[in-house]
Coordinates of C-alpha atoms in Angstrom, one line a residue:
X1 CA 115.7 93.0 112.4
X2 CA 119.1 94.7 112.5
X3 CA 118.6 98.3 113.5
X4 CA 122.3 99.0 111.9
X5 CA 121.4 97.4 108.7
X6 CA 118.3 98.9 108.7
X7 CA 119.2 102.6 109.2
X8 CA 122.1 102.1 106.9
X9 CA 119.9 100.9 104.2
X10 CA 117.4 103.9 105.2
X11 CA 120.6 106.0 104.5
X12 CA 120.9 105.0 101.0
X13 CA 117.3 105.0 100.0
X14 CA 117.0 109.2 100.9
X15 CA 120.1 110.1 98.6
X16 CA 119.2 112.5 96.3
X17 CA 120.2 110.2 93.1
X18 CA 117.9 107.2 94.4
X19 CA 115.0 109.5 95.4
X20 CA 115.0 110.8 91.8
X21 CA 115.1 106.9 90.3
X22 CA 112.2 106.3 92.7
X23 CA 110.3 109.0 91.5
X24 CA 111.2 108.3 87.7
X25 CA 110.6 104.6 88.2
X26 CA 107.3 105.2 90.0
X27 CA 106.2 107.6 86.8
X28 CA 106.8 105.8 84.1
X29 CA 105.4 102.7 85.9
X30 CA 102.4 104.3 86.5
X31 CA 102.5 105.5 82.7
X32 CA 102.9 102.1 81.9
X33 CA 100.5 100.2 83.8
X34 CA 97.4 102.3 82.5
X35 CA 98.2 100.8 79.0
X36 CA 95.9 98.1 78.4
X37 CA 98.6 94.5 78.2
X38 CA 100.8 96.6 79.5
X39 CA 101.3 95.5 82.9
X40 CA 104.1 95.4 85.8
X41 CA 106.0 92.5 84.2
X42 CA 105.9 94.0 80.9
X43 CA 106.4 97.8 82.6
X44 CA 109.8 96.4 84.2
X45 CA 110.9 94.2 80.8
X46 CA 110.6 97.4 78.8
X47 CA 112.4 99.7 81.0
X48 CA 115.0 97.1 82.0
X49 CA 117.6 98.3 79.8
X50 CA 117.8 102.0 82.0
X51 CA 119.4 100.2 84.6
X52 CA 122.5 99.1 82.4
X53 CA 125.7 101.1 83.9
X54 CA 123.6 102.2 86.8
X55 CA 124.7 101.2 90.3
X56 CA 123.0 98.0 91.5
X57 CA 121.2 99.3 94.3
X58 CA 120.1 102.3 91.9
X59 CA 118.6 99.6 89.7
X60 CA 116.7 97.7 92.0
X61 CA 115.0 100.5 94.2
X62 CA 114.2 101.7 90.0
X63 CA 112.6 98.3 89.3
X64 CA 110.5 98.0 92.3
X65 CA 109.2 101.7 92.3
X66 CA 108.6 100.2 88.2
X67 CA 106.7 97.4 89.5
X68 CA 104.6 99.4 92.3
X69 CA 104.4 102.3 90.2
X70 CA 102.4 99.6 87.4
X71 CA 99.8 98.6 90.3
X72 CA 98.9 101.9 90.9
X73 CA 98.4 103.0 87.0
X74 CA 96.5 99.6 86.3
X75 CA 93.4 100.5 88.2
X76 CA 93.2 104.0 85.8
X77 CA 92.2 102.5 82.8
X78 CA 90.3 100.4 84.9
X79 CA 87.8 103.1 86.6
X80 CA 88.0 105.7 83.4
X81 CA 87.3 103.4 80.3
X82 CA 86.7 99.8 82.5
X83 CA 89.7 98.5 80.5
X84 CA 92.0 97.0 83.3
X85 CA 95.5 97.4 82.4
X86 CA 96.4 94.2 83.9
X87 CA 94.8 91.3 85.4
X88 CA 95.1 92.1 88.9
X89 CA 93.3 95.5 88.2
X90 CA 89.9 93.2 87.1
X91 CA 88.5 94.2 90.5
X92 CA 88.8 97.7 90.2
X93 CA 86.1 97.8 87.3
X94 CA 83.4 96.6 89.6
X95 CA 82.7 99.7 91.4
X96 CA 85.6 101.9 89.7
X97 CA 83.7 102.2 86.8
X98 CA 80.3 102.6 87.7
X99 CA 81.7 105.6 89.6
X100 CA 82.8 106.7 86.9
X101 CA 79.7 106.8 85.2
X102 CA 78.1 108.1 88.2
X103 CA 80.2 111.5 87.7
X104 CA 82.0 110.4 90.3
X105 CA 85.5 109.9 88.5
X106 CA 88.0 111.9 90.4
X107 CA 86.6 110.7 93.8
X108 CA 87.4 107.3 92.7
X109 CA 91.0 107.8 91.9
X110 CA 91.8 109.5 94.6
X111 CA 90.4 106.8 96.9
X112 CA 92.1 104.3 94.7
X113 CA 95.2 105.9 95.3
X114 CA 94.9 106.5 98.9
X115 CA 94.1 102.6 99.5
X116 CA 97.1 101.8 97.1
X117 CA 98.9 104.1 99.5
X118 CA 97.3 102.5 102.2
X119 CA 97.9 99.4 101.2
X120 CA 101.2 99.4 100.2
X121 CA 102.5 101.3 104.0
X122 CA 100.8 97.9 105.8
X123 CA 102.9 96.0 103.7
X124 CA 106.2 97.6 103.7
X125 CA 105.7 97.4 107.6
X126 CA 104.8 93.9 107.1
X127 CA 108.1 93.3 105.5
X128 CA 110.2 94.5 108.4
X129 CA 109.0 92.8 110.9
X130 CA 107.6 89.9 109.4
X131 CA 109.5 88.6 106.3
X132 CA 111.2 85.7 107.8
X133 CA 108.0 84.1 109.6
X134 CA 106.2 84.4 106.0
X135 CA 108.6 83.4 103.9
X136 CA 109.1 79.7 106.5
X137 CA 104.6 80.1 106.2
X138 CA 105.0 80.1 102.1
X139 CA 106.9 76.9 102.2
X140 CA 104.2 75.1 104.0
X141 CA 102.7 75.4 100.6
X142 CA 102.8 72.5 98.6
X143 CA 100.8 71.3 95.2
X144 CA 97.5 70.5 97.3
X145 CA 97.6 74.0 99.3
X146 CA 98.1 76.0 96.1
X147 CA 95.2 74.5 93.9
X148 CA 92.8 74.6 97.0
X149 CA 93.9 78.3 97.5
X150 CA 92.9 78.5 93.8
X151 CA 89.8 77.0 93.8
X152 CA 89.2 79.6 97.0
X153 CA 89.9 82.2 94.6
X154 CA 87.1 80.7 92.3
X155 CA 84.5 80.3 94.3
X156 CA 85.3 83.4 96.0
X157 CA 84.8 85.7 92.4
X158 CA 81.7 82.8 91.5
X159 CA 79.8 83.6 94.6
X160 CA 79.6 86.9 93.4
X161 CA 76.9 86.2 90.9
X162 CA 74.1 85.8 93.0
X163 CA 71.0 85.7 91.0
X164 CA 73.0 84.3 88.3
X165 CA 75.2 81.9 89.8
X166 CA 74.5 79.2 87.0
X167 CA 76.1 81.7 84.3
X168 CA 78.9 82.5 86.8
X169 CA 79.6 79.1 86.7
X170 CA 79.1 78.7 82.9
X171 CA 81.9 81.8 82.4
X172 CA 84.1 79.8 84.5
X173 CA 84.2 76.6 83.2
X174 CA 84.9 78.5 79.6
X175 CA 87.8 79.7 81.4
X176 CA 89.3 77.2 82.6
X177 CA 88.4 75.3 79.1
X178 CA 90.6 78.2 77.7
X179 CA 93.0 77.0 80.1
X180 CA 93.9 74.1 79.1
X181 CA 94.6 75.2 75.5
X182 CA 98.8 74.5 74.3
X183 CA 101.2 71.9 75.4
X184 CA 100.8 70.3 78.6
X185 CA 104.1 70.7 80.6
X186 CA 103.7 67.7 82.6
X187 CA 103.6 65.3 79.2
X188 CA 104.3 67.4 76.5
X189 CA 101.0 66.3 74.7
X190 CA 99.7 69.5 72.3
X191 CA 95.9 70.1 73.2
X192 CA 93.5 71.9 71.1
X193 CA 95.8 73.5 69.5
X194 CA 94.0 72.7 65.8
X195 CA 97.8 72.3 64.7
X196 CA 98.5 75.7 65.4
X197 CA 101.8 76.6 66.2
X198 CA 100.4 79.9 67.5
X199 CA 98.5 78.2 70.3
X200 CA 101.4 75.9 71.2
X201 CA 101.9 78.2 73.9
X202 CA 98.0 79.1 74.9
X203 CA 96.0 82.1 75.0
X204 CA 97.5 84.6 77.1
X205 CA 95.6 86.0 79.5
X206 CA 96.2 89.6 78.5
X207 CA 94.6 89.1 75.7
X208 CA 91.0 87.5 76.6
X209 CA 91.0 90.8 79.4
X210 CA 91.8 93.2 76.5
X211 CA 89.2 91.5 74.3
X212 CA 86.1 91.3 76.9
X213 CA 86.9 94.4 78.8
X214 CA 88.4 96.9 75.7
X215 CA 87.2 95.7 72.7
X216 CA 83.6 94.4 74.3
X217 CA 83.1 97.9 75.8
X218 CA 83.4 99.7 72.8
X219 CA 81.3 97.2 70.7
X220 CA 78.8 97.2 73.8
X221 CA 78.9 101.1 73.4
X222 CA 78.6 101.5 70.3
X223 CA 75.4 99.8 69.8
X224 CA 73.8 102.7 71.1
X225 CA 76.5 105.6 70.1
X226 CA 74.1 108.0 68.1
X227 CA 71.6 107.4 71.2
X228 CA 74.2 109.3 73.6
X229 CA 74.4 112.7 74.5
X230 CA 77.1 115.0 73.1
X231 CA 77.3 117.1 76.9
X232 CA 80.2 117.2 78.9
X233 CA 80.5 114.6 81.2
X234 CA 80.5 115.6 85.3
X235 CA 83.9 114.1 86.9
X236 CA 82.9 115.6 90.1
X237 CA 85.4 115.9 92.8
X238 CA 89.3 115.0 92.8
X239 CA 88.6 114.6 96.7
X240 CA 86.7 112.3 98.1
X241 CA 83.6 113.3 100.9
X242 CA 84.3 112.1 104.6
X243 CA 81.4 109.5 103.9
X244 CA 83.3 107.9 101.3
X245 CA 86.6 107.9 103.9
X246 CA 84.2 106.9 106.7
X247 CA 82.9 103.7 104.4
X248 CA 86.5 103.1 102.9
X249 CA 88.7 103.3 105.7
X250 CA 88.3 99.9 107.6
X251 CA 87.9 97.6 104.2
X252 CA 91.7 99.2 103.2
X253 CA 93.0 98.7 106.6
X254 CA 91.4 95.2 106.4
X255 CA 92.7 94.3 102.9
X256 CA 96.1 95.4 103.5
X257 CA 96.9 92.6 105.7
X258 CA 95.5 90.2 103.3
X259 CA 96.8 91.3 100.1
X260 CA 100.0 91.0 102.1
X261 CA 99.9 87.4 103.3
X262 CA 98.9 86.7 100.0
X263 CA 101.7 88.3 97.7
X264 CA 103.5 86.7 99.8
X265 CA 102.9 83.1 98.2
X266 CA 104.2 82.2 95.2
X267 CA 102.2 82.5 92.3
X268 CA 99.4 83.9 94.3
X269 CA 99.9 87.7 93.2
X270 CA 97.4 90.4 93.0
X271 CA 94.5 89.0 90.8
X272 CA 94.3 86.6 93.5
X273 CA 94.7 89.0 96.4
X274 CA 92.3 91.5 94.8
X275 CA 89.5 89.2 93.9
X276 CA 89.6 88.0 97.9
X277 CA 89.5 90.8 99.0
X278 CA 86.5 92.1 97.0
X279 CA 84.3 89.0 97.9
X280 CA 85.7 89.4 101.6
X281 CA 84.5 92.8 101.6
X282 CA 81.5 92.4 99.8
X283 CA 80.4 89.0 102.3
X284 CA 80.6 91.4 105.8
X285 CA 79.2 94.5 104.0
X286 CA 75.7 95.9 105.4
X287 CA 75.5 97.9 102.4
X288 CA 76.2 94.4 99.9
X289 CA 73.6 95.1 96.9
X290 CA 75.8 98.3 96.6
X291 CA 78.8 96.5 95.1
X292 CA 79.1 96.5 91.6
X293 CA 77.0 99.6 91.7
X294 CA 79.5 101.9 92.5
X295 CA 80.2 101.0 96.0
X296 CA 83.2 102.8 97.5
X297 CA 83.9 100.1 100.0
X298 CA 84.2 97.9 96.5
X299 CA 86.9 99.8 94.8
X300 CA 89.2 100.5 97.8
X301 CA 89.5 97.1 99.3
X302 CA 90.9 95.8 96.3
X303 CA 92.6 98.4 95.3
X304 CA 94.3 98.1 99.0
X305 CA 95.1 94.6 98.3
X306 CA 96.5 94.7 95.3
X307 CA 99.8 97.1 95.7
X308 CA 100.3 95.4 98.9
X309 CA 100.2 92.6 97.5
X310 CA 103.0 93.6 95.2
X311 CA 105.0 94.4 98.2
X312 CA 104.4 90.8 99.8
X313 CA 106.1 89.1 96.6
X314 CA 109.1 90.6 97.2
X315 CA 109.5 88.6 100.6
X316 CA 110.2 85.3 99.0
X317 CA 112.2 86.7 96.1
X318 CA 114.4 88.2 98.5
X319 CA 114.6 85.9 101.5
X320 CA 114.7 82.7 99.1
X321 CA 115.3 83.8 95.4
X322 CA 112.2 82.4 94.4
X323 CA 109.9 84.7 92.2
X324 CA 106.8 85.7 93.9
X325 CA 104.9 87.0 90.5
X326 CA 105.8 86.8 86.6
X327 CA 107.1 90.6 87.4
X328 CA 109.5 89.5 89.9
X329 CA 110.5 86.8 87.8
X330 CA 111.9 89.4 85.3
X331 CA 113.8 90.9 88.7
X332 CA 115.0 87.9 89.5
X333 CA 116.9 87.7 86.1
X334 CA 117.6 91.7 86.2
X335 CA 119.2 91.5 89.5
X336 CA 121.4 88.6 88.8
X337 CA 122.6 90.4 85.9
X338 CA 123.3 93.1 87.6
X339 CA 125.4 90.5 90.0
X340 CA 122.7 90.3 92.8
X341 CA 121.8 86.9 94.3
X342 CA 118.4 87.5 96.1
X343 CA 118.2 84.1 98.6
X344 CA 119.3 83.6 102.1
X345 CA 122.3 85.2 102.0
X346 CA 121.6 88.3 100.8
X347 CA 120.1 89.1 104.4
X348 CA 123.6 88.4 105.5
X349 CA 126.2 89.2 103.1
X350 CA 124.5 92.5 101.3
X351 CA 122.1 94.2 104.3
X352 CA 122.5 97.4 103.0
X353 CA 121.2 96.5 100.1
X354 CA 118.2 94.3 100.9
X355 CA 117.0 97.2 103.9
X356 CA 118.0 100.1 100.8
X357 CA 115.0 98.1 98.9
X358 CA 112.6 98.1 101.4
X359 CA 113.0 102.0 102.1
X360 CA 112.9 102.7 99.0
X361 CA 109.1 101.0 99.1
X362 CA 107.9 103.1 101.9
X363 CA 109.3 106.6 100.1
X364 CA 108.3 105.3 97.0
X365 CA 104.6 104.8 98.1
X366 CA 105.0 108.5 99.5
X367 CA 105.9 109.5 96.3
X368 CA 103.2 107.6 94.1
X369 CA 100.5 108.8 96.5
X370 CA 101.2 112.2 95.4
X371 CA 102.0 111.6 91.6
X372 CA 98.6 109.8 91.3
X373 CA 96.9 112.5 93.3
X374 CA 98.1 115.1 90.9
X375 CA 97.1 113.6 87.9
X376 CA 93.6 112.9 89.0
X377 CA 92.6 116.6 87.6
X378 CA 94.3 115.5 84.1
X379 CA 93.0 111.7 84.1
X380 CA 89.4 112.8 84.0
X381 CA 89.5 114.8 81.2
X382 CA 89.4 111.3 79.2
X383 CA 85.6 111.5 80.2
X384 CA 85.6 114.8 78.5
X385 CA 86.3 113.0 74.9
X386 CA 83.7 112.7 72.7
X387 CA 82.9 109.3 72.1
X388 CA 83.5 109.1 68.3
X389 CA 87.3 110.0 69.4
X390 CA 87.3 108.0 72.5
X391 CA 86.3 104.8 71.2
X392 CA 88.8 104.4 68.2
X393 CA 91.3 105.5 70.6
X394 CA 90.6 102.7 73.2
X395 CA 90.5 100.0 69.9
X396 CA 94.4 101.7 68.5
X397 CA 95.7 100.9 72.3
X398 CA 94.0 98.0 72.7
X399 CA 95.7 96.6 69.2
X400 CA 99.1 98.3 70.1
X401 CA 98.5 96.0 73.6
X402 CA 98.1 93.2 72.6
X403 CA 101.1 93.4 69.9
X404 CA 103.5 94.3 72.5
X405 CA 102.8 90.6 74.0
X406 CA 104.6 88.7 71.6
X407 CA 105.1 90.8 68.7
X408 CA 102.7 89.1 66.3
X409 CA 99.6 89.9 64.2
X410 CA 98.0 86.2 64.9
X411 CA 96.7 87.5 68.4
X412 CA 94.6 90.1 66.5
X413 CA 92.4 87.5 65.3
X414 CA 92.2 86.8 69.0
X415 CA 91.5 89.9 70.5
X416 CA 88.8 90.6 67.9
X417 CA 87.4 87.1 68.8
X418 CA 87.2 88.3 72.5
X419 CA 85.7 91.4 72.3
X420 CA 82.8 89.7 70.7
X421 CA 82.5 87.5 73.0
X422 CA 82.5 90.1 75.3
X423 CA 80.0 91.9 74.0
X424 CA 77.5 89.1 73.7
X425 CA 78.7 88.2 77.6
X426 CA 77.6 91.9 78.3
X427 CA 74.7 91.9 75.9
X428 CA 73.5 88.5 77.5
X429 CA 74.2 89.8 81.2
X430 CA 76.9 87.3 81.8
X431 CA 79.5 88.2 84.8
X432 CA 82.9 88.5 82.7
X433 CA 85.2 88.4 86.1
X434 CA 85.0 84.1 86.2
X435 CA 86.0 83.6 82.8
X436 CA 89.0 86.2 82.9
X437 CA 90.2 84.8 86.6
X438 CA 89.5 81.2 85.6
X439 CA 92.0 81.8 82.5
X440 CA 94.8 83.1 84.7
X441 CA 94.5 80.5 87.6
X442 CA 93.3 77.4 85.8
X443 CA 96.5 76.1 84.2
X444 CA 98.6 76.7 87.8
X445 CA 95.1 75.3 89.0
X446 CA 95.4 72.4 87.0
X447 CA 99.5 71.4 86.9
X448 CA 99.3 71.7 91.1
X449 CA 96.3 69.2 91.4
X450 CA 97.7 66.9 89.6
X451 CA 101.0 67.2 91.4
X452 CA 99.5 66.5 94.8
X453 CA 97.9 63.7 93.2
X454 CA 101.3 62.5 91.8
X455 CA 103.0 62.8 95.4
X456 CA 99.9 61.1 97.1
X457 CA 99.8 58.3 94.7
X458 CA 96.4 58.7 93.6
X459 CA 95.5 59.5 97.2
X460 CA 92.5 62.4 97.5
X461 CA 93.4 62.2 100.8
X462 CA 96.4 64.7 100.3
X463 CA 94.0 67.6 100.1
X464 CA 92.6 66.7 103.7
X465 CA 96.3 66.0 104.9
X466 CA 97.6 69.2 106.6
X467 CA 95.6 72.5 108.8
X468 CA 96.4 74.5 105.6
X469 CA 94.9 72.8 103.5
X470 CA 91.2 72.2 105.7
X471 CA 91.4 75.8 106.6
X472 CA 91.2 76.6 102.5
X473 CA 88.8 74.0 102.1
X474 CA 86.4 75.6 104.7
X475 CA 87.1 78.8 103.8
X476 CA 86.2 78.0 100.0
X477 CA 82.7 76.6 101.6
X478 CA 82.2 79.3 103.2
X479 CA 82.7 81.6 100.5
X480 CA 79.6 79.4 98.2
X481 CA 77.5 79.3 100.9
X482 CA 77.5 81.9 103.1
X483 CA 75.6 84.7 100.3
X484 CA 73.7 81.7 99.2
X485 CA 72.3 81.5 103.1
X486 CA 71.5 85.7 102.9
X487 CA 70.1 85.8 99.9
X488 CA 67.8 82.4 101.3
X489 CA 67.2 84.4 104.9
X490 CA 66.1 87.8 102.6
X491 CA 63.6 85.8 100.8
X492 CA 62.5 84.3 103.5
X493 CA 61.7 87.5 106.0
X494 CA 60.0 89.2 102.6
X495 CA 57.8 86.1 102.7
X496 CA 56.7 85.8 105.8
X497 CA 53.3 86.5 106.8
X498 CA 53.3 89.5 108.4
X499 CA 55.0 91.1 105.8
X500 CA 52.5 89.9 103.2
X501 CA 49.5 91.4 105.5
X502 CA 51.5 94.7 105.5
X503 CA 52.0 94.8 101.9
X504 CA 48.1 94.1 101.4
X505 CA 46.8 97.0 103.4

């Protein structure tokens, strides 16, 4: 690191003018991100066309406080209405909204924010000090080590389901059915499209989470509407207890890390990074039957993963002009616009800018921390809504969502489809997690496996061929067995003899 580029960049970041963008970029972002469809990539598209005129370092620092700004709003609609406003905000509904219901709303967005916060402060010192080593680690990655990081990712969400492992299998394999719906880039062959021209392209993601989550939760909901009571809703605290800090602090200083390494890869990104970290959390947890019950340790390891996750994508966008996410995708195109060249050489011929950036990050967490704090007392006044009003207004966003994606009323039919599915997933006690993760992963999934295949000739051998690649592999075995072998050992010390002779007396 070059303490003169470094402290020059830190110069620029604390003007005045950027310190307002950052805090105007984090805003809206956060706006933004709680809109359900609405996510990062779509939060920076949007707002792109405030940065024309502006200076280019203006713009950037803007379009990354944008982009971290969305992470932290996604998880809102998550915990308050368990509509994730993107798909790397899934995780947060697991123990978010239970909490919610709970009357513990406020609580849970403030620990939310402070793992974002968290979270995102690992990562930015991450960057620093370690962007050149990860970005040489990210190349390691080739076809074989992406779909077995993938299938990681899989298992990792699948092994949630215990006790109903074979329907957590079932909503997977739907997924990745879903998956394979449009035309296949490698041959150009439509599939399943029923000649379609709408599903030439697949069913986007966005869409199937709007669907189960929004749509299923209000149709869930209001099968018993006239059943609920009319009193106000307890929101609890906007603090959380120093139990809750006590339980949440090590998962978010854990998670951070990992969320990190894995924004880092390309086309990993947050729903990756979040779902990991969840089953990580959830796999050394004494207090495991808690999670997806409302379990604090549930909603700030992912929520710590996520945003620094964010941060970790901008390594290899910067160092070699390679997109990390589908958001930094849309920066890459921004920036060049705006005459940047992220790559190699920005390191060497534009410092000040690249270092400008990553200040920006670590004031522009400051600031989100205590945007998001503030607007924990307003946010939970949605619980306050009677349901009659609440529910058509979660059904108008959700419609308003899912136009915003590509500006047609064919994906209504869609997202109607969706949310009954969802509500017969719900109604049926199906885990909806698989399906939505195996939509977002399986077509990447899919294109890298047969890639390595392609290189290797046929050969299986390629996913057995590197330390990367066995490491994933044992990891993903790992992740199927090791609840499998508790919940075995639990069974087995209720059963034992002993314990049968105390029940009986």
């Amino acid at each position: 690191m070059d303490v003169n580029s470094f402290m020059e960049g830190f110069s620029i970041a604390i003007q005045p003018i950027n310190i307002v963008w950052i805090i105007i970029g984090g805003f809206l972002g956060t706006i933004v991100g709680m809109l359900p469809g609405l996510g990062p990539a779509t939060a920076v598209a949007v707002l792109i066309p405030m940065t024309f005129g502006m200076n280019p370092v203006s713009a950037i620092i803007l379009m990354a406080a944008i982009y971290y700004g969305a992470m932290y709003g996604g998880s809102r609609s998550s915990i308050l209405l368990n509509t994730p406003g993107d798909g790397s905000a899934i995780a947060a509904t697991f123990d978010g909204y239970p909490m919610a219901r709970k009357g513990m709303a406020g609580q849970a967005l403030a620990i939310s924010a402070i793992a974002s916060f968290i979270g995102g402060l690992i990562a930015v010192v991450g960057f620093i000090f370690l962007a050149e080593p990860l970005a040489s680690f990210a190349l390691e990655f080739g076809p074989a080590e992406y779909f077995l990081l993938m299938l990681l990712t899989l298992s990792a969400i699948v092994s949630l389901s215990i006790g109903k492992m074979v329907k957590g299998f079932l909503a997977m394999t739907i997924g990745l059915a879903l998956s394979t719906v449009g035309i296949d880039t490698q041959t150009g062959i439509y599939r399943f499209t029923l000649g379609s021209s709408h599903l030439s392209e697949g069913i986007d993601f966005l869409i199937v989470i709007i669907g189960v989550y929004a749509i299923g939760e209000v149709l869930y909901n209001l099968l018993s509407i006239d059943e609920q009571r009319q009193e106000k809703k307890k929101v609890g605290k906007v603090w959380f207890s120093k139990e809750q800090w006590r339980r949440a602090k090590w998962p978010i200083l854990r998670s951070g890390p990992l969320g990190f390494i894995i924004g880092v890869l390309p086309g990993a990104g947050g729903s990756i990074a979040s779902m990991i970290s969840y089953t990580t959390e959830r796999q050394l947890s004494k207090r495991s039957s808690e999670f997806g019950n409302g379990a604090v340790e549930g909603l700030a390891a992912p929520e710590s993963a996520n945003n620094s996750a964010s941060v970790g994508a901008m390594i290899p966008l910067l160092t070699m002009g390679i997109p990390g996410s589908g958001t930094t995708a849309v920066m890459l195109g921004a920036l060049i616009m705006l005459g940047l060249r992220p790559g190699p050489l920005l390191f060497d011929q534009q410092p000040e800018t690249a270092w400008a950036l990553i200040n920006s990050m670590f004031i522009g967490n400051i600031a989100l921390v205590i945007i998001n704090i503030l607007l924990v007392g307003v946010l939970v006044k949605v619980l306050d809504t009677p349901p009659k009003v609440l529910y058509p207004m979660i059904v108008v966003l959700a419609f308003i969502g899912t136009y915003t994606l590509s500006y047609t009323t064919f994906d209504f039919f869609f997202l109607l489809l969706f949310g009954v599915i969802g509500l017969f997933m719900k109604v049926l006690d199906f885990p909806i997690a698989p399906l939505v993760l195996a939509l977002i992963v399986g077509s990447d999934m899919e294109q890298n496996f047969r890639m390595a295949l392609s290189s290797s000739n046929g050969s299986f051998g390629i996913f057995f061929s590197s330390g990367v690649s066995i490491a994933l592999i044992a990891l993903t075995m790992l992740s199927l067995l090791y609840p499998l072998a508790v919940h075995w050992m639990k069974r087995k010390g209720q059963s034992r003899p002993e314990n049968q002779m105390y029940k009986s007396s």
